[in-house]
PDB file of C-alpha atoms in Angstrom:
ATOM      1  CA  MET A1195     103.623 122.186  99.488  1.00 41.00           C
ATOM      2  CA  ASP A1196     101.013 124.850  98.778  1.00 47.00           C
ATOM      3  CA  VAL A1197     100.497 127.509 101.429  1.00 44.00           C
ATOM      4  CA  GLU A1198      96.935 126.531 102.314  1.00 44.00           C
ATOM      5  CA  ALA A1199      97.865 122.878 102.821  1.00 45.00           C
ATOM      6  CA  GLU A1200     100.820 123.777 105.007  1.00 44.00           C
ATOM      7  CA  GLN A1201      98.746 126.120 107.156  1.00 48.00           C
ATOM      8  CA  SER A1202      96.040 123.485 107.529  1.00 48.00           C
ATOM      9  CA  GLU A1203      98.538 120.853 108.611  1.00 45.00           C
ATOM     10  CA  ARG A1204     100.201 123.248 111.035  1.00 46.00           C
ATOM     11  CA  THR A1205      96.912 124.053 112.723  1.00 44.00           C
ATOM     12  CA  GLU A1206      95.292 120.630 112.733  1.00 58.00           C
ATOM     13  CA  ALA A1207      97.337 117.518 112.065  1.00 67.00           C
ATOM     14  CA  TRP A1208     100.500 118.396 113.955  1.00 79.00           C
ATOM     15  CA  THR A1209      99.325 120.461 116.913  1.00 71.00           C
ATOM     16  CA  GLY A1210      99.927 117.552 119.290  1.00 75.00           C
ATOM     17  CA  ILE A1211     103.626 117.360 118.444  1.00 80.00           C
ATOM     18  CA  THR A1212     105.850 119.317 120.787  1.00 79.00           C
ATOM     19  CA  PRO A1213     108.150 121.176 121.114  1.00 87.00           C
ATOM     20  CA  ASP A1214     107.829 123.561 118.184  1.00 87.00           C
ATOM     21  CA  ALA A1215     111.148 122.421 116.697  1.00 89.00           C
ATOM     22  CA  ALA A1216     109.923 118.822 116.489  1.00 90.00           C
ATOM     23  CA  ARG A1217     106.711 119.981 114.812  1.00 90.00           C
ATOM     24  CA  ARG A1218     108.668 122.049 112.285  1.00 91.00           C
ATOM     25  CA  LEU A1219     110.778 119.018 111.433  1.00 93.00           C
ATOM     26  CA  VAL A1220     107.694 116.868 110.851  1.00 93.00           C
ATOM     27  CA  ILE A1221     106.146 119.466 108.538  1.00 92.00           C
ATOM     28  CA  ALA A1222     109.461 119.788 106.667  1.00 93.00           C
ATOM     29  CA  ALA A1223     109.698 115.993 106.367  1.00 93.00           C
ATOM     30  CA  VAL A1224     106.172 115.777 104.943  1.00 93.00           C
ATOM     31  CA  GLU A1225     107.083 118.345 102.329  1.00 91.00           C
ATOM     32  CA  ALA A1226     110.356 116.631 101.429  1.00 93.00           C
ATOM     33  CA  PHE A1227     108.976 113.080 101.356  1.00 93.00           C
ATOM     34  CA  ALA A1228     106.010 114.115  99.204  1.00 90.00           C
ATOM     35  CA  GLU A1229     108.208 116.036  96.791  1.00 89.00           C
ATOM     36  CA  ARG A1230     111.228 113.750  96.512  1.00 90.00           C
ATOM     37  CA  GLY A1231     110.169 110.436  98.010  1.00 91.00           C
ATOM     38  CA  TYR A1232     111.418 108.959 101.265  1.00 93.00           C
ATOM     39  CA  HIS A1233     114.537 107.274  99.908  1.00 93.00           C
ATOM     40  CA  ALA A1234     115.717 110.306  97.918  1.00 94.00           C
ATOM     41  CA  THR A1235     115.320 112.626 100.910  1.00 94.00           C
ATOM     42  CA  THR A1236     118.211 113.177 103.316  1.00 93.00           C
ATOM     43  CA  THR A1237     118.126 114.379 106.894  1.00 93.00           C
ATOM     44  CA  ARG A1238     120.055 117.417 105.681  1.00 93.00           C
ATOM     45  CA  ASP A1239     117.181 118.183 103.264  1.00 93.00           C
ATOM     46  CA  ILE A1240     114.668 118.002 106.093  1.00 94.00           C
ATOM     47  CA  ALA A1241     116.708 120.077 108.511  1.00 93.00           C
ATOM     48  CA  GLY A1242     117.305 122.745 105.869  1.00 93.00           C
ATOM     49  CA  ARG A1243     113.593 123.052 105.096  1.00 92.00           C
ATOM     50  CA  ALA A1244     112.922 123.457 108.824  1.00 92.00           C
ATOM     51  CA  GLY A1245     115.592 126.143 109.127  1.00 92.00           C
ATOM     52  CA  MET A1246     117.700 123.947 111.392  1.00 92.00           C
ATOM     53  CA  SER A1247     121.038 122.179 111.337  1.00 90.00           C
ATOM     54  CA  PRO A1248     121.285 118.387 110.836  1.00 88.00           C
ATOM     55  CA  ALA A1249     122.648 118.149 114.355  1.00 90.00           C
ATOM     56  CA  ALA A1250     119.546 119.860 115.727  1.00 89.00           C
ATOM     57  CA  LEU A1251     117.339 117.314 113.931  1.00 91.00           C
ATOM     58  CA  TYR A1252     118.923 114.410 115.802  1.00 91.00           C
ATOM     59  CA  ILE A1253     117.977 115.967 119.129  1.00 91.00           C
ATOM     60  CA  HIS A1254     114.336 115.221 118.295  1.00 92.00           C
ATOM     61  CA  TYR A1255     114.491 112.296 115.859  1.00 92.00           C
ATOM     62  CA  LYS A1256     117.310 109.780 115.853  1.00 91.00           C
ATOM     63  CA  THR A1257     116.643 108.614 112.302  1.00 92.00           C
ATOM     64  CA  LYS A1258     114.791 109.611 109.174  1.00 93.00           C
ATOM     65  CA  GLU A1259     112.602 106.554 109.694  1.00 95.00           C
ATOM     66  CA  GLU A1260     111.441 107.927 113.056  1.00 94.00           C
ATOM     67  CA  LEU A1261     110.173 111.011 111.273  1.00 94.00           C
ATOM     68  CA  LEU A1262     108.276 108.882 108.767  1.00 95.00           C
ATOM     69  CA  TYR A1263     106.792 106.874 111.617  1.00 95.00           C
ATOM     70  CA  GLN A1264     105.679 110.047 113.409  1.00 93.00           C
ATOM     71  CA  ILE A1265     103.957 111.270 110.254  1.00 93.00           C
ATOM     72  CA  SER A1266     102.383 107.874 109.589  1.00 94.00           C
ATOM     73  CA  VAL A1267     101.027 107.273 113.065  1.00 93.00           C
ATOM     74  CA  VAL A1268      99.508 110.752 113.394  1.00 92.00           C
ATOM     75  CA  GLY A1269      97.942 110.583 109.931  1.00 91.00           C
ATOM     76  CA  HIS A1270      96.520 107.101 110.423  1.00 93.00           C
ATOM     77  CA  ARG A1271      95.112 107.885 113.868  1.00 93.00           C
ATOM     78  CA  LEU A1272      93.388 111.012 112.598  1.00 92.00           C
ATOM     79  CA  SER A1273      91.789 109.244 109.646  1.00 92.00           C
ATOM     80  CA  LEU A1274      90.882 106.230 111.803  1.00 94.00           C
ATOM     81  CA  GLY A1275      89.110 108.553 114.217  1.00 94.00           C
ATOM     82  CA  LEU A1276      86.973 109.906 111.391  1.00 94.00           C
ATOM     83  CA  LEU A1277      85.939 106.410 110.279  1.00 96.00           C
ATOM     84  CA  GLN A1278      85.250 105.127 113.772  1.00 96.00           C
ATOM     85  CA  GLY A1279      83.284 108.245 114.623  1.00 95.00           C
ATOM     86  CA  ALA A1280      81.009 107.640 111.654  1.00 95.00           C
ATOM     87  CA  ALA A1281      80.727 103.900 112.306  1.00 95.00           C
ATOM     88  CA  GLU A1282      79.738 104.433 115.947  1.00 95.00           C
ATOM     89  CA  GLY A1283      77.426 107.341 115.242  1.00 93.00           C
ATOM     90  CA  GLU A1284      73.646 107.382 115.139  1.00 92.00           C
ATOM     91  CA  GLY A1285      71.535 106.962 112.047  1.00 93.00           C
ATOM     92  CA  SER A1286      71.036 104.416 109.341  1.00 95.00           C
ATOM     93  CA  PRO A1287      73.888 102.393 107.811  1.00 96.00           C
ATOM     94  CA  ALA A1288      73.512 104.449 104.625  1.00 96.00           C
ATOM     95  CA  GLY A1289      73.878 107.696 106.532  1.00 96.00           C
ATOM     96  CA  ARG A1290      76.879 106.427 108.463  1.00 97.00           C
ATOM     97  CA  LEU A1291      78.586 105.092 105.339  1.00 97.00           C
ATOM     98  CA  ALA A1292      78.068 108.391 103.554  1.00 96.00           C
ATOM     99  CA  GLU A1293      79.527 110.295 106.507  1.00 96.00           C
ATOM    100  CA  ALA A1294      82.504 107.933 106.799  1.00 97.00           C
ATOM    101  CA  VAL A1295      83.398 108.268 103.129  1.00 97.00           C
ATOM    102  CA  ARG A1296      82.713 112.007 103.032  1.00 97.00           C
ATOM    103  CA  ALA A1297      84.989 112.679 106.020  1.00 96.00           C
ATOM    104  CA  PHE A1298      87.724 110.252 104.927  1.00 96.00           C
ATOM    105  CA  VAL A1299      87.874 111.689 101.414  1.00 97.00           C
ATOM    106  CA  ARG A1300      87.752 115.277 102.618  1.00 95.00           C
ATOM    107  CA  TRP A1301      90.701 114.625 104.956  1.00 94.00           C
ATOM    108  CA  HIS A1302      92.767 113.084 102.140  1.00 94.00           C
ATOM    109  CA  ALA A1303      92.006 116.064  99.909  1.00 94.00           C
ATOM    110  CA  GLU A1304      92.638 118.760 102.519  1.00 92.00           C
ATOM    111  CA  HIS A1305      95.820 116.993 103.636  1.00 92.00           C
ATOM    112  CA  HIS A1306      96.813 115.525 100.279  1.00 92.00           C
ATOM    113  CA  THR A1307     100.535 116.097 100.858  1.00 91.00           C
ATOM    114  CA  THR A1308     100.475 114.258 104.165  1.00 91.00           C
ATOM    115  CA  GLY A1309      98.124 111.656 102.705  1.00 91.00           C
ATOM    116  CA  ARG A1310     100.578 110.770  99.953  1.00 90.00           C
ATOM    117  CA  VAL A1311     103.339 110.196 102.485  1.00 92.00           C
ATOM    118  CA  VAL A1312     101.120 108.320 104.933  1.00 90.00           C
ATOM    119  CA  GLN A1313      99.618 106.017 102.324  1.00 89.00           C
ATOM    120  CA  TYR A1314     102.449 105.438  99.861  1.00 89.00           C
ATOM    121  CA  GLU A1315     105.674 105.333 101.914  1.00 92.00           C
ATOM    122  CA  LEU A1316     104.710 102.510 104.292  1.00 91.00           C
ATOM    123  CA  GLY A1317     107.333 100.164 102.887  1.00 92.00           C
ATOM    124  CA  ALA A1318     110.124 102.349 104.294  1.00 94.00           C
ATOM    125  CA  LEU A1319     109.052 101.824 107.913  1.00 95.00           C
ATOM    126  CA  GLY A1320     110.965  99.459 110.166  1.00 95.00           C
ATOM    127  CA  PRO A1321     109.293  96.145 111.111  1.00 96.00           C
ATOM    128  CA  GLU A1322     107.878  97.256 114.482  1.00 96.00           C
ATOM    129  CA  HIS A1323     106.600 100.578 113.210  1.00 96.00           C
ATOM    130  CA  TYR A1324     105.206  98.929 110.083  1.00 96.00           C
ATOM    131  CA  ALA A1325     103.288  96.396 112.195  1.00 97.00           C
ATOM    132  CA  GLU A1326     101.771  99.200 114.289  1.00 96.00           C
ATOM    133  CA  ILE A1327     100.607 101.116 111.217  1.00 96.00           C
ATOM    134  CA  VAL A1328      99.193  97.959 109.618  1.00 96.00           C
ATOM    135  CA  GLU A1329      97.129  97.402 112.767  1.00 96.00           C
ATOM    136  CA  LEU A1330      95.712 100.936 112.488  1.00 96.00           C
ATOM    137  CA  ARG A1331      94.803 100.210 108.879  1.00 95.00           C
ATOM    138  CA  ARG A1332      93.058  97.027 109.959  1.00 96.00           C
ATOM    139  CA  GLU A1333      91.040  99.031 112.458  1.00 97.00           C
ATOM    140  CA  SER A1334      90.049 101.411 109.652  1.00 96.00           C
ATOM    141  CA  GLU A1335      88.877  98.476 107.576  1.00 97.00           C
ATOM    142  CA  ALA A1336      86.972  97.092 110.557  1.00 97.00           C
ATOM    143  CA  ALA A1337      85.110 100.387 111.021  1.00 97.00           C
ATOM    144  CA  VAL A1338      83.913 100.462 107.406  1.00 97.00           C
ATOM    145  CA  ARG A1339      83.210  96.734 107.369  1.00 97.00           C
ATOM    146  CA  SER A1340      80.952  97.094 110.404  1.00 97.00           C
ATOM    147  CA  ILE A1341      78.848  99.707 108.595  1.00 97.00           C
ATOM    148  CA  LEU A1342      78.499  97.497 105.532  1.00 97.00           C
ATOM    149  CA  ARG A1343      77.486  94.514 107.646  1.00 97.00           C
ATOM    150  CA  ASP A1344      74.852  96.618 109.398  1.00 96.00           C
ATOM    151  CA  GLY A1345      73.507  97.687 106.003  1.00 96.00           C
ATOM    152  CA  VAL A1346      73.354  94.112 104.732  1.00 96.00           C
ATOM    153  CA  ARG A1347      71.608  93.011 107.908  1.00 95.00           C
ATOM    154  CA  THR A1348      68.946  95.725 107.634  1.00 94.00           C
ATOM    155  CA  GLY A1349      68.498  95.154 103.910  1.00 94.00           C
ATOM    156  CA  GLU A1350      69.707  98.633 102.925  1.00 95.00           C
ATOM    157  CA  PHE A1351      72.813  97.296 101.157  1.00 96.00           C
ATOM    158  CA  ASP A1352      73.276  94.568  98.588  1.00 95.00           C
ATOM    159  CA  VAL A1353      76.900  93.533  99.147  1.00 96.00           C
ATOM    160  CA  PRO A1354      77.822  89.911  98.357  1.00 94.00           C
ATOM    161  CA  ASP A1355      81.464  90.443  99.400  1.00 96.00           C
ATOM    162  CA  VAL A1356      81.680  92.756 102.413  1.00 97.00           C
ATOM    163  CA  SER A1357      85.443  92.434 102.929  1.00 96.00           C
ATOM    164  CA  GLY A1358      86.270  93.003  99.272  1.00 96.00           C
ATOM    165  CA  THR A1359      83.932  95.975  99.040  1.00 97.00           C
ATOM    166  CA  THR A1360      85.483  97.477 102.168  1.00 97.00           C
ATOM    167  CA  VAL A1361      88.950  97.354 100.611  1.00 96.00           C
ATOM    168  CA  ALA A1362      87.630  98.780  97.330  1.00 96.00           C
ATOM    169  CA  LEU A1363      85.929 101.706  99.076  1.00 96.00           C
ATOM    170  CA  LEU A1364      88.966 102.600 101.178  1.00 96.00           C
ATOM    171  CA  SER A1365      91.292 102.319  98.187  1.00 95.00           C
ATOM    172  CA  LEU A1366      89.068 104.660  96.190  1.00 95.00           C
ATOM    173  CA  CYS A1367      89.085 107.219  98.988  1.00 95.00           C
ATOM    174  CA  ILE A1368      92.821 107.010  99.681  1.00 95.00           C
ATOM    175  CA  ASP A1369      93.699 107.585  96.041  1.00 94.00           C
ATOM    176  CA  VAL A1370      92.313 111.121  96.326  1.00 95.00           C
ATOM    177  CA  ALA A1371      95.566 112.121  98.058  1.00 93.00           C
ATOM    178  CA  ARG A1372      97.506 111.081  94.955  1.00 91.00           C
ATOM    179  CA  TRP A1373      95.676 113.222  92.403  1.00 93.00           C
ATOM    180  CA  PHE A1374      94.011 116.054  94.331  1.00 93.00           C
ATOM    181  CA  ASN A1375      94.952 119.535  93.108  1.00 90.00           C
ATOM    182  CA  PRO A1376      94.013 122.523  95.309  1.00 89.00           C
ATOM    183  CA  GLY A1377      93.636 124.584  92.150  1.00 88.00           C
ATOM    184  CA  GLY A1378      91.292 122.090  90.529  1.00 88.00           C
ATOM    185  CA  ARG A1379      87.587 122.369  89.788  1.00 91.00           C
ATOM    186  CA  ARG A1380      86.292 120.625  92.915  1.00 93.00           C
ATOM    187  CA  THR A1381      86.769 121.496  96.565  1.00 94.00           C
ATOM    188  CA  PRO A1382      87.457 118.838  99.225  1.00 95.00           C
ATOM    189  CA  ASP A1383      83.825 119.124 100.354  1.00 95.00           C
ATOM    190  CA  GLU A1384      82.550 118.596  96.812  1.00 96.00           C
ATOM    191  CA  ILE A1385      84.781 115.589  96.276  1.00 96.00           C
ATOM    192  CA  GLY A1386      83.680 114.166  99.604  1.00 96.00           C
ATOM    193  CA  ALA A1387      80.034 114.496  98.625  1.00 96.00           C
ATOM    194  CA  LEU A1388      80.679 112.916  95.222  1.00 96.00           C
ATOM    195  CA  TYR A1389      82.487 109.935  96.722  1.00 97.00           C
ATOM    196  CA  ALA A1390      79.813 109.470  99.382  1.00 96.00           C
ATOM    197  CA  ASP A1391      77.236 109.148  96.611  1.00 95.00           C
ATOM    198  CA  LEU A1392      79.478 106.748  94.690  1.00 95.00           C
ATOM    199  CA  ALA A1393      79.947 104.626  97.807  1.00 96.00           C
ATOM    200  CA  LEU A1394      76.198 104.289  98.317  1.00 96.00           C
ATOM    201  CA  ARG A1395      75.786 103.246  94.698  1.00 95.00           C
ATOM    202  CA  MET A1396      78.556 100.664  95.115  1.00 95.00           C
ATOM    203  CA  VAL A1397      76.630  98.998  97.923  1.00 96.00           C
ATOM    204  CA  GLY A1398      73.330  99.019  96.023  1.00 94.00           C
ATOM    205  CA  TYR A1399      71.754 101.970  97.794  1.00 90.00           C
ATOM    206  CA  GLY A1400      70.376 105.033  96.032  1.00 62.00           C
ATOM    207  CA  PRO A1401      68.393 106.039  92.943  1.00 50.00           C
ATOM    208  CA  ALA A1402      69.720 103.103  90.923  1.00 42.00           C
ATOM    209  CA  SER A1403      68.252 100.656  93.447  1.00 43.00           C
ATOM    210  CA  GLY A1404      64.944 102.478  93.742  1.00 41.00           C
ATOM    211  CA  ARG A1405      65.642 103.366  97.373  1.00 46.00           C
ATOM    212  CA  GLY A1406      66.990 106.911  96.993  1.00 41.00           C
TER     213      GLY A1406
END
């Protein structure tokens, strides 16, 4: 994990996890899962990265799966909050969609290491934890879908398939976590702005529609 990403995650995503040892284990697990994959990572790997013994890990997390669940639920709740905040905000559907996509993409770029684990290791969760995360994902879809429906109703958007477009938009945003490079040409803010513009074009709003 690059230094900036780790510092960002320490100060934002994981501040609600206590005590400090539990938070260190979560950060170490994010690093290990992103680098090696969930199944190739051992609890010894995680404990070592956190500067702890395997025995100390089990005081806070009984299984490796519990660590993955902790990472997944925090990540999904944070990103859901961004989408719901935009969906429930003031302004036109176009403005709210742009804000939702901008914030969602920026989060996946700034927290790309966590994003990769949160989005691409779901299959390793146990049934109960998996069901909880799937419900959070459904709520994320519902937030975006509500914006699109508002835009169709007001005539701002031309979207024949609201549900399909919702999934396409979220998939596009989530994929940023897979390819984002902190040393690349674009910053998270720039990528967020680019994707917000692309999202508006996808729903028929903007210069191409004569409305921009």
